Coordinates of C-alpha atoms in Angstrom, one line a residue:
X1 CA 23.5 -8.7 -109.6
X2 CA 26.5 -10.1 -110.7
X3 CA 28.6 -7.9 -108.7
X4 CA 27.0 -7.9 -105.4
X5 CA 28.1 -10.2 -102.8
X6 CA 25.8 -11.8 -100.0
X7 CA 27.0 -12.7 -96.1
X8 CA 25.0 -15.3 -94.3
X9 CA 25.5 -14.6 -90.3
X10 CA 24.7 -17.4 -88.3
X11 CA 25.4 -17.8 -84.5
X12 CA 27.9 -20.1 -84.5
X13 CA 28.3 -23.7 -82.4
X14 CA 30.5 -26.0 -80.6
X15 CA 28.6 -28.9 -82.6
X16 CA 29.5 -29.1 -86.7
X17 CA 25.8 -29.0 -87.7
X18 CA 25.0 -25.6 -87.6
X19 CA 28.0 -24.4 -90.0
X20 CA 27.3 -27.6 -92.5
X21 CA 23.7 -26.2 -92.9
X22 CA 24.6 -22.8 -93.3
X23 CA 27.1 -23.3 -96.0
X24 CA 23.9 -25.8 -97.8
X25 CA 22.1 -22.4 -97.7
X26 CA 25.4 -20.5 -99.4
X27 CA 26.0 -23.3 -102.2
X28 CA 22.5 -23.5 -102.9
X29 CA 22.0 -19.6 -102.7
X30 CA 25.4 -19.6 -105.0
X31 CA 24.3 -21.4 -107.7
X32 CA 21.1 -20.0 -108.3
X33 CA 23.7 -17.1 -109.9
X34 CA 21.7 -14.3 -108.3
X35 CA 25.4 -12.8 -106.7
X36 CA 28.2 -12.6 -107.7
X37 CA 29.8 -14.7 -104.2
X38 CA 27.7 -15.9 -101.1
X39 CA 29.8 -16.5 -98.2
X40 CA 29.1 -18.0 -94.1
X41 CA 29.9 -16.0 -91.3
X42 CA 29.4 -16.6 -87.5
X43 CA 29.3 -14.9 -84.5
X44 CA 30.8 -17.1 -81.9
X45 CA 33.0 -20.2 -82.1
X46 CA 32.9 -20.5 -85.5
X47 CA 35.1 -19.4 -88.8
X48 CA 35.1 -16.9 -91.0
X49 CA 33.9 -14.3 -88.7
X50 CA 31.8 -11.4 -90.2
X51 CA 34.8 -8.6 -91.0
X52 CA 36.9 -11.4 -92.4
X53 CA 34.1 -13.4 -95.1
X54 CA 33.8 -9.3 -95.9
X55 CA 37.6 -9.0 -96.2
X56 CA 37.6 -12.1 -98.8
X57 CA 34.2 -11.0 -101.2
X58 CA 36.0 -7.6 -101.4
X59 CA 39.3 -9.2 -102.3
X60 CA 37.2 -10.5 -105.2
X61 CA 36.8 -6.6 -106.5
X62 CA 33.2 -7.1 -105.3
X63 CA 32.0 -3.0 -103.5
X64 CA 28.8 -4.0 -102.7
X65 CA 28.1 -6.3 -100.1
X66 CA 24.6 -7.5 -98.4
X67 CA 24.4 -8.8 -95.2
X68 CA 21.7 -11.2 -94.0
X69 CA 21.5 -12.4 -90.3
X70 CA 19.9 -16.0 -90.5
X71 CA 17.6 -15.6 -87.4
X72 CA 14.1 -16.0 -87.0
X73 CA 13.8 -12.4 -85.4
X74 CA 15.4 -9.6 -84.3
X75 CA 17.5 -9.6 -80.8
X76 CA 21.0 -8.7 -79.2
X77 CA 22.6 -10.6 -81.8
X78 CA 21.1 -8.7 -85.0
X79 CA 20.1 -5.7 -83.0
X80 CA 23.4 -4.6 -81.4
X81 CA 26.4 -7.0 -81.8
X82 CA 26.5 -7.2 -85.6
X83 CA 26.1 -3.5 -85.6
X84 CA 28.8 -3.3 -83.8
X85 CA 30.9 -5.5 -85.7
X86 CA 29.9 -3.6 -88.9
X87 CA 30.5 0.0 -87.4
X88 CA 26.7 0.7 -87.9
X89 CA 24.6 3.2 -85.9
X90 CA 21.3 1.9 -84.9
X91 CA 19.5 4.1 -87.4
X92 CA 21.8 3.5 -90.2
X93 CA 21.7 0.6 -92.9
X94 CA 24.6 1.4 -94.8
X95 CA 27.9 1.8 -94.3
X96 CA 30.5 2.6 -96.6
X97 CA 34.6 1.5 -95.9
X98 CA 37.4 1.5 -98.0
X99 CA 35.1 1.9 -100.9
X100 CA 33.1 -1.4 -100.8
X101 CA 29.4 -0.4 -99.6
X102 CA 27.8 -2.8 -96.9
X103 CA 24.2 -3.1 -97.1
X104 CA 22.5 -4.8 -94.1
X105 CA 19.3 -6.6 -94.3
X106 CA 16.0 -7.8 -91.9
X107 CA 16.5 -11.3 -90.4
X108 CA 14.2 -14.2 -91.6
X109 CA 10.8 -13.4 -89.7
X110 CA 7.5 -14.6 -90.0
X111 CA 7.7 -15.9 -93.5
X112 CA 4.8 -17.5 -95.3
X113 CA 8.0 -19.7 -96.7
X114 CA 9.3 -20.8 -93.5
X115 CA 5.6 -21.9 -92.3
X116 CA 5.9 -24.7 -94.9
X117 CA 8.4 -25.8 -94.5
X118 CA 7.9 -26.6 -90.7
X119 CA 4.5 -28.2 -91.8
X120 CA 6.3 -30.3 -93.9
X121 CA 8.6 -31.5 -91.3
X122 CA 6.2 -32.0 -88.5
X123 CA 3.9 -33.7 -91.2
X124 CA 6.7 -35.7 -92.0
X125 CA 7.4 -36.4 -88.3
X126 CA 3.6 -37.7 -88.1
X127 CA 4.5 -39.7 -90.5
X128 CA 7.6 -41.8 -89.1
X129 CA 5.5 -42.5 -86.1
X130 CA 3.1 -44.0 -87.8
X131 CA 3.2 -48.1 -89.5
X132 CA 6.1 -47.6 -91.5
X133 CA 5.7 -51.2 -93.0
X134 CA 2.1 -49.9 -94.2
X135 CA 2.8 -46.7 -95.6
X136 CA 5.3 -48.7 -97.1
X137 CA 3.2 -51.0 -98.5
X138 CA 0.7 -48.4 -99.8
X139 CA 3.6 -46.6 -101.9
X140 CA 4.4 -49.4 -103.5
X141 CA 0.7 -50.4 -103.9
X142 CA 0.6 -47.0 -105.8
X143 CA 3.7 -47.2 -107.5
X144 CA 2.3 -50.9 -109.7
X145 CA -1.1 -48.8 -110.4
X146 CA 0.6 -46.3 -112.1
X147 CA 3.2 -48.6 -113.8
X148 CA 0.7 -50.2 -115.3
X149 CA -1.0 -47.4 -116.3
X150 CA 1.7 -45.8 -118.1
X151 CA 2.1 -49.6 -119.9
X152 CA -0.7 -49.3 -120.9
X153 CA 0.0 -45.8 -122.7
X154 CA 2.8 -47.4 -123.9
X155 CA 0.8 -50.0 -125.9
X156 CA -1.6 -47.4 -127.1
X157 CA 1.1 -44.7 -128.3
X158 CA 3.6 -47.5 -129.6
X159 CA 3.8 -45.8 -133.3
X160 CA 3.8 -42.4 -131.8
X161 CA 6.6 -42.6 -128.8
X162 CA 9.0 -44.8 -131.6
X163 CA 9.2 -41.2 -133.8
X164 CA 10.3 -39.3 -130.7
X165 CA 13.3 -39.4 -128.3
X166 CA 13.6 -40.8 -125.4
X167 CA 12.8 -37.7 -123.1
X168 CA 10.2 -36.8 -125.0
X169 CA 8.4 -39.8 -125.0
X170 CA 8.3 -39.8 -121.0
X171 CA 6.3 -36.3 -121.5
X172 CA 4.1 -37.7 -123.7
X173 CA 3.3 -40.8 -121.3
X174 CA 2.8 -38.5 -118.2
X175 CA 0.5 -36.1 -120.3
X176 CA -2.0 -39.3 -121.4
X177 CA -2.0 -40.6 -118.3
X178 CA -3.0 -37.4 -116.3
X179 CA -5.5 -37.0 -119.1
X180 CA -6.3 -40.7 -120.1
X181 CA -6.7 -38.7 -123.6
X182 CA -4.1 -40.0 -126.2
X183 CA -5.3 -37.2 -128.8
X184 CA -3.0 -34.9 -126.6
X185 CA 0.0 -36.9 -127.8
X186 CA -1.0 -35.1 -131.2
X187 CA -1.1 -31.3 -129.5
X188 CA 1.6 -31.2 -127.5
X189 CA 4.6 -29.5 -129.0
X190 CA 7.9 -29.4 -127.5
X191 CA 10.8 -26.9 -128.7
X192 CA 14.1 -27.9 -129.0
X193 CA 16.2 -28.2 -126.0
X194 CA 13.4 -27.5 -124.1
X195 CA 13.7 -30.6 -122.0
X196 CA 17.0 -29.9 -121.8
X197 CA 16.8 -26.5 -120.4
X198 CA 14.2 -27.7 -117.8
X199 CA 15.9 -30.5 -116.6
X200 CA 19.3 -28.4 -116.3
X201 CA 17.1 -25.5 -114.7
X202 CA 15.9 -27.7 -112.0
X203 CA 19.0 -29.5 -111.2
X204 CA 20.7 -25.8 -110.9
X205 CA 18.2 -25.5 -108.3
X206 CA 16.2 -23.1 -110.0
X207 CA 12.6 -22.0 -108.7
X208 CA 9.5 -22.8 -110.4
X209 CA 7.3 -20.2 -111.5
X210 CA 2.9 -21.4 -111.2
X211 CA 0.0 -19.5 -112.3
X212 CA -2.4 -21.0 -110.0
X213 CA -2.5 -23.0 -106.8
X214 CA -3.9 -25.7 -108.3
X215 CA -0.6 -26.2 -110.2
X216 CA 1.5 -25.7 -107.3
X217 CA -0.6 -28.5 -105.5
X218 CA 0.1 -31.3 -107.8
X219 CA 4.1 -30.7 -108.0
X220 CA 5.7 -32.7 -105.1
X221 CA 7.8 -30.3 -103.8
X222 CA 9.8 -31.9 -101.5
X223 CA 11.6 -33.5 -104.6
X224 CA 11.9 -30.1 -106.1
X225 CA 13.6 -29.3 -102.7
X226 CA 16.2 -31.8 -103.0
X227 CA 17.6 -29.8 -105.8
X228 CA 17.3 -26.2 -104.1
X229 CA 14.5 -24.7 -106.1
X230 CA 11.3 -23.7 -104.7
X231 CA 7.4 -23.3 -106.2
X232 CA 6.2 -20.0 -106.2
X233 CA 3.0 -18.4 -106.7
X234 CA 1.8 -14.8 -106.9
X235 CA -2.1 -15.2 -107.3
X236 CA -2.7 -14.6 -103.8
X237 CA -0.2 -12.2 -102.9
X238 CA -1.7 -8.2 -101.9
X239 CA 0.5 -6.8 -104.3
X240 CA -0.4 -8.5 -107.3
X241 CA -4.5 -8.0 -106.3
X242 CA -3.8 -4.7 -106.0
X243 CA -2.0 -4.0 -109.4
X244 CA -4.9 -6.0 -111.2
X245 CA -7.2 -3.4 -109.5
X246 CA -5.0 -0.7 -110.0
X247 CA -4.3 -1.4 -113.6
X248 CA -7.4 -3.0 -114.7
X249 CA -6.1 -6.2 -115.5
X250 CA -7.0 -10.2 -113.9
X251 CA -4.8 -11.3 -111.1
X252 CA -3.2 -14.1 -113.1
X253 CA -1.7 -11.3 -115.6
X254 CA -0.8 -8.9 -112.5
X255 CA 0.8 -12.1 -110.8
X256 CA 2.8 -12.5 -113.9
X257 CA 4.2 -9.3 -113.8
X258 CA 4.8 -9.5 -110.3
X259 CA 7.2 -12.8 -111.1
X260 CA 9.3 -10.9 -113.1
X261 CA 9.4 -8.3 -111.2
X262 CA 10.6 -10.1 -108.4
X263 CA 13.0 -12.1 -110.7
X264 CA 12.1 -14.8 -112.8
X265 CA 15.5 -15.2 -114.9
X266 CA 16.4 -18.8 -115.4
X267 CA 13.3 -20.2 -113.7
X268 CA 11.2 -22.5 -115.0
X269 CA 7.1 -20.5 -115.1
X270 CA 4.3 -22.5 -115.3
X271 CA 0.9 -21.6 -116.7
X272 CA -1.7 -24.0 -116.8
X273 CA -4.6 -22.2 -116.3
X274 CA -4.8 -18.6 -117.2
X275 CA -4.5 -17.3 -120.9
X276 CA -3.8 -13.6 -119.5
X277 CA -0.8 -15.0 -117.7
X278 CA 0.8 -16.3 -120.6
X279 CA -0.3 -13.2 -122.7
X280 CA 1.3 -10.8 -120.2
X281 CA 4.2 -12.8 -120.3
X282 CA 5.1 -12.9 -123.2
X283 CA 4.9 -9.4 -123.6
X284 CA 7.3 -8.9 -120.7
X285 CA 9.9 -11.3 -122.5
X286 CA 9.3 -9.3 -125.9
X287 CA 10.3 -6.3 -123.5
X288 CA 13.4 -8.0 -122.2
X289 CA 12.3 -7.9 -119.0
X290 CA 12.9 -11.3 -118.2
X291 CA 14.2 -14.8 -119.5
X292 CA 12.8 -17.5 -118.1
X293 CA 15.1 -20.9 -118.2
X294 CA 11.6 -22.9 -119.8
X295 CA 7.9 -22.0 -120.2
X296 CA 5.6 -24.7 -120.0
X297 CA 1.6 -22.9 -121.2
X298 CA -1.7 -25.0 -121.6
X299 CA -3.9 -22.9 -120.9
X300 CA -7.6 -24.2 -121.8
X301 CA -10.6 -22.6 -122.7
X302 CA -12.2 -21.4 -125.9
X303 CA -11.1 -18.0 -125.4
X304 CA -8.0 -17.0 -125.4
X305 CA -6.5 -20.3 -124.8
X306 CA -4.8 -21.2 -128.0
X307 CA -3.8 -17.6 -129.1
X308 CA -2.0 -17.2 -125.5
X309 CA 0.2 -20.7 -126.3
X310 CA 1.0 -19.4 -130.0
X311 CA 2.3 -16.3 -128.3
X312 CA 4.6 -18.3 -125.7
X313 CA 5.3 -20.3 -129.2
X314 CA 6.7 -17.7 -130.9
X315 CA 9.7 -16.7 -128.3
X316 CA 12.5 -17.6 -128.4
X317 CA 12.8 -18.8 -125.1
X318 CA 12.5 -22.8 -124.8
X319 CA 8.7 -23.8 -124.6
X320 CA 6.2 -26.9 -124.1
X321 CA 2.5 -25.9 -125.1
X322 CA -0.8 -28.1 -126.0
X323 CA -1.5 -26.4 -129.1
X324 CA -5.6 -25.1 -129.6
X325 CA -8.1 -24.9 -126.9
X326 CA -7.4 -27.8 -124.7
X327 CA -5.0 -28.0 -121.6
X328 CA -5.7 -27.8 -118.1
X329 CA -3.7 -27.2 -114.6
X330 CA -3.0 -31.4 -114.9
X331 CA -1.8 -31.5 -118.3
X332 CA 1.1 -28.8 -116.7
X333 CA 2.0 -30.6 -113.8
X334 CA 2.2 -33.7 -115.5
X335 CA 4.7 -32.2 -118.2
X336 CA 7.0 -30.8 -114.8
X337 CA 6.6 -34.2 -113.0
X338 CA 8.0 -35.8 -116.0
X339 CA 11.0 -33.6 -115.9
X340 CA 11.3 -33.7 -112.6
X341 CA 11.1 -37.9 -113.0
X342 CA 14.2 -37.0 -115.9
X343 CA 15.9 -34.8 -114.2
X344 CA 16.1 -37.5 -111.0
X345 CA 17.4 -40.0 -113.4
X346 CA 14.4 -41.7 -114.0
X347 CA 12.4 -43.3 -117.2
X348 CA 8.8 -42.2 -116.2
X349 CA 8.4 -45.8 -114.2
X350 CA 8.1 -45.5 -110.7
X351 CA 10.5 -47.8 -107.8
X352 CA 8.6 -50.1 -106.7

C-alpha cells in the first residue's frame, strides 16, 4: 500500500503525553512500510488538526487516505464530530474531495490485542508492588544458571562454534541448551544473511509470524515490544478453523494461509510444530503471494517433518531449519530468542 496514507485521531490534551504516545504509534506504524505516510491528528487542543494532517499526506501526491480514530469505542467524538469534520453523512464511509479519496475506519474496540496488553501491565503492576530486592535477586539467580549452562555448551561445542561466526555461534548455543542435545549443532542449517535479515526485521519492528501457541509462549514479548513488532498466531482464530473445514486441510496449513492473507511481507514466520504449515507456505511464497523477511521451520516428526524444511530450504527467501526429522516448538523459540538476544546487542550471556 505504498500509496495509501493513514491518520491517527486522537483527542487531544492540555498535558504533552497524549500527543508523544500517539506519534510512538505513527513512527512505529511508519516503519513497518505498510503506507506510504502515517500522520497524528487531534481533536481539541492539539496540532495538526484532522483537515490539515489530510492537507499535508495529499501534498505528498498520496489520493487515498485512511482514517483511524484511536478510541476504545464509538461516541460523540467518532460518531458525529469527526464526521463532521470529514463532510461525512452518517451512513457514508467514503468521501471523495478534490480527488484524494478518504476512507474512514472502526475505532479500536474490544480487541483480543488490547486485552494483553492490559494484562501485561496490571501484571507488571503486581509485580512492582511486590519485594523488588527479591524478584531481583531471583533474576539474577537465573541469569548465573543459565550462564553457566551455555559455558558449558561452550566447552562441549569448542571445535564446532570456532568454524562459525560469531552470530551463528550464539544460535547454535541457545539451540543445545534448550535441547541439552549437541547433535543438533550438526542439523541446524542457517542460510546466508539469514541472521541478518532477522535481526534487521525485528529491529524494523516487524511482527513475528508462530504456528502454534506453544511457540508464542516461549518468546518474551515484551522485548519484542520494545522494538514495535508483535507475535501473532492464527491457530485459533474462526476464520482459519473454518477454511481447514471448508477446504479440507489442518488448521496449522489454513492458519498459514490466513498469515499471508492478512499480510505477512517482511515478517519474520515461525514454524516449529507443524509440517503442513511450512508445506502450505512454501507454496504460497512459490505463488508470490508473500515474502516473508526470515523463515525459521523445525518441524519434528517422522512424517512430513524433514520434506516440509527441504521445501522452506529451497526458497529463496532467508531460512534457519533442523534438517531430518527432529525439531520441536523449543528448538524454534530458542533460534528467535537468540536473535532477539543479537538484535539487543547481546552475546547470548545474560546481565547479571
Amino acid at each position: 500500500m505504498d500509496k495509501v496514507g493513514l491518520v491517527l485521531v486522537g483527542h487531544g490534551s492540555k498535558l504533552p503525553y497524549n500527543k508523544e504516545n500517539l506519534e510512538k504509534l505513527a513512527d512505529i506504524l511508519q516503519k513497518k512500510s505498510r503506507f506510504k505516510t502515517v500522520k497524528v491528528s487531534f481533536l481539541v487542543r492539539d496540532r495538526p488538526k484532522i483537515p490539515e494532517a489530510i492537507e499535508s499526506i495529499a501534498k505528498q501526491g498520496i489520493k487515498k487516505i485512511v482514517l483511524i480514530p484511536t478510541f476504545i469505542a464509538h461516541g460523540v467524538h467518532t460518531e458525529q464530530e469527526i464526521p463532521e469534520i470529514l463532510g461525512l453523512k452518517r451512513e457514508e464511509s467514503i468521501l471523495k474531495a478534490q480527488g484524494v479519496e478518504i476512507i474512514y475506519g472502526e475505532p479500536l474496540g474490544a480487541d483480543e490485542r488490547i486485552a494483553e496488553i492490559i494484562e501485561e501491565k496490571a501484571l507488571r503492576a503486581l509485580g512492582q508492588e511486590g519485594n523488588e530486592a527479591n524478584r531481583i535477586g531471583s533474576l539474577t539467580t537465573s541469569n548465573k544458571m543459565f550462564n553457566t549452562s551455555i559455558s558449558i555448551v561452550r566447552q562441549i561445542l569448542s571445535d564446532t562454534l570456532e568454524k562459525v561466526p560469531k552470530t551463528h555461534a550464539t544460535i547454535v548455543e541457545r539451540v543445545v541448551h534448550a535441547t541439552a542435545n549437541p547433535e543438533l549443532a550438526k542439523l541446524l542449517f542457517i542460510s546466508e544473511k539469514a541472521v541478518e535479515a532477522g535481526v534487521n526485521a525485528i529491529k524494523s519492528g516487524s511482527n513475528v509470524i508462530v504456528d502454534v501457541k506453544m511457540v508464542k509462549a516461549g518468546i518474551d514479548e515484551t522485548r519484542l515490544k520494545e522494538f514495535g513488532g508483535r507475535i501473532l498466531t492464527y491457530i485459533d482464530d474462526e476464520r482459519a478453523i473454518e477454511l481447514a473445514r471448508h477446504e479440507s486441510i489442518t488448521r496449522a496449513a489454513a492458519a498459514m494461509r490466513l498469515a499471508v492473507n492478512e499480510g505477512a511481507d517482511g515478517s519474520i514466520i515461525i514454524i516449529g510444530n507443524s509440517p503442513t504449515a511450512a508445506f502450505e507456505l512454501a507454496n504460497l511464497v512459490k505463488q508470490g503471494l508473500t515474502k516473508p523477511a526470515l523463515i525459521i521451520a523445525t518441524p519434528v516428526g517422522f512424517i512430513g517433518a524433514a520434506n516440509s524444511k527441504d521445501a522452506v530450504s529451497n526458497l529463496s527467501i532467508p531460512f534457519i531449519i533442523v534438517k531430518g526429522p527432529r525439531g520441536g516448538s523449543a528448538v524454534a523459540v530458542a533460534i528467535f530468542n537468540a536473535l532477539l538476544s543479537i538484535a539487543e546487542g547481546g552475546n547470548g550471556t545474560l546481565e547479571l
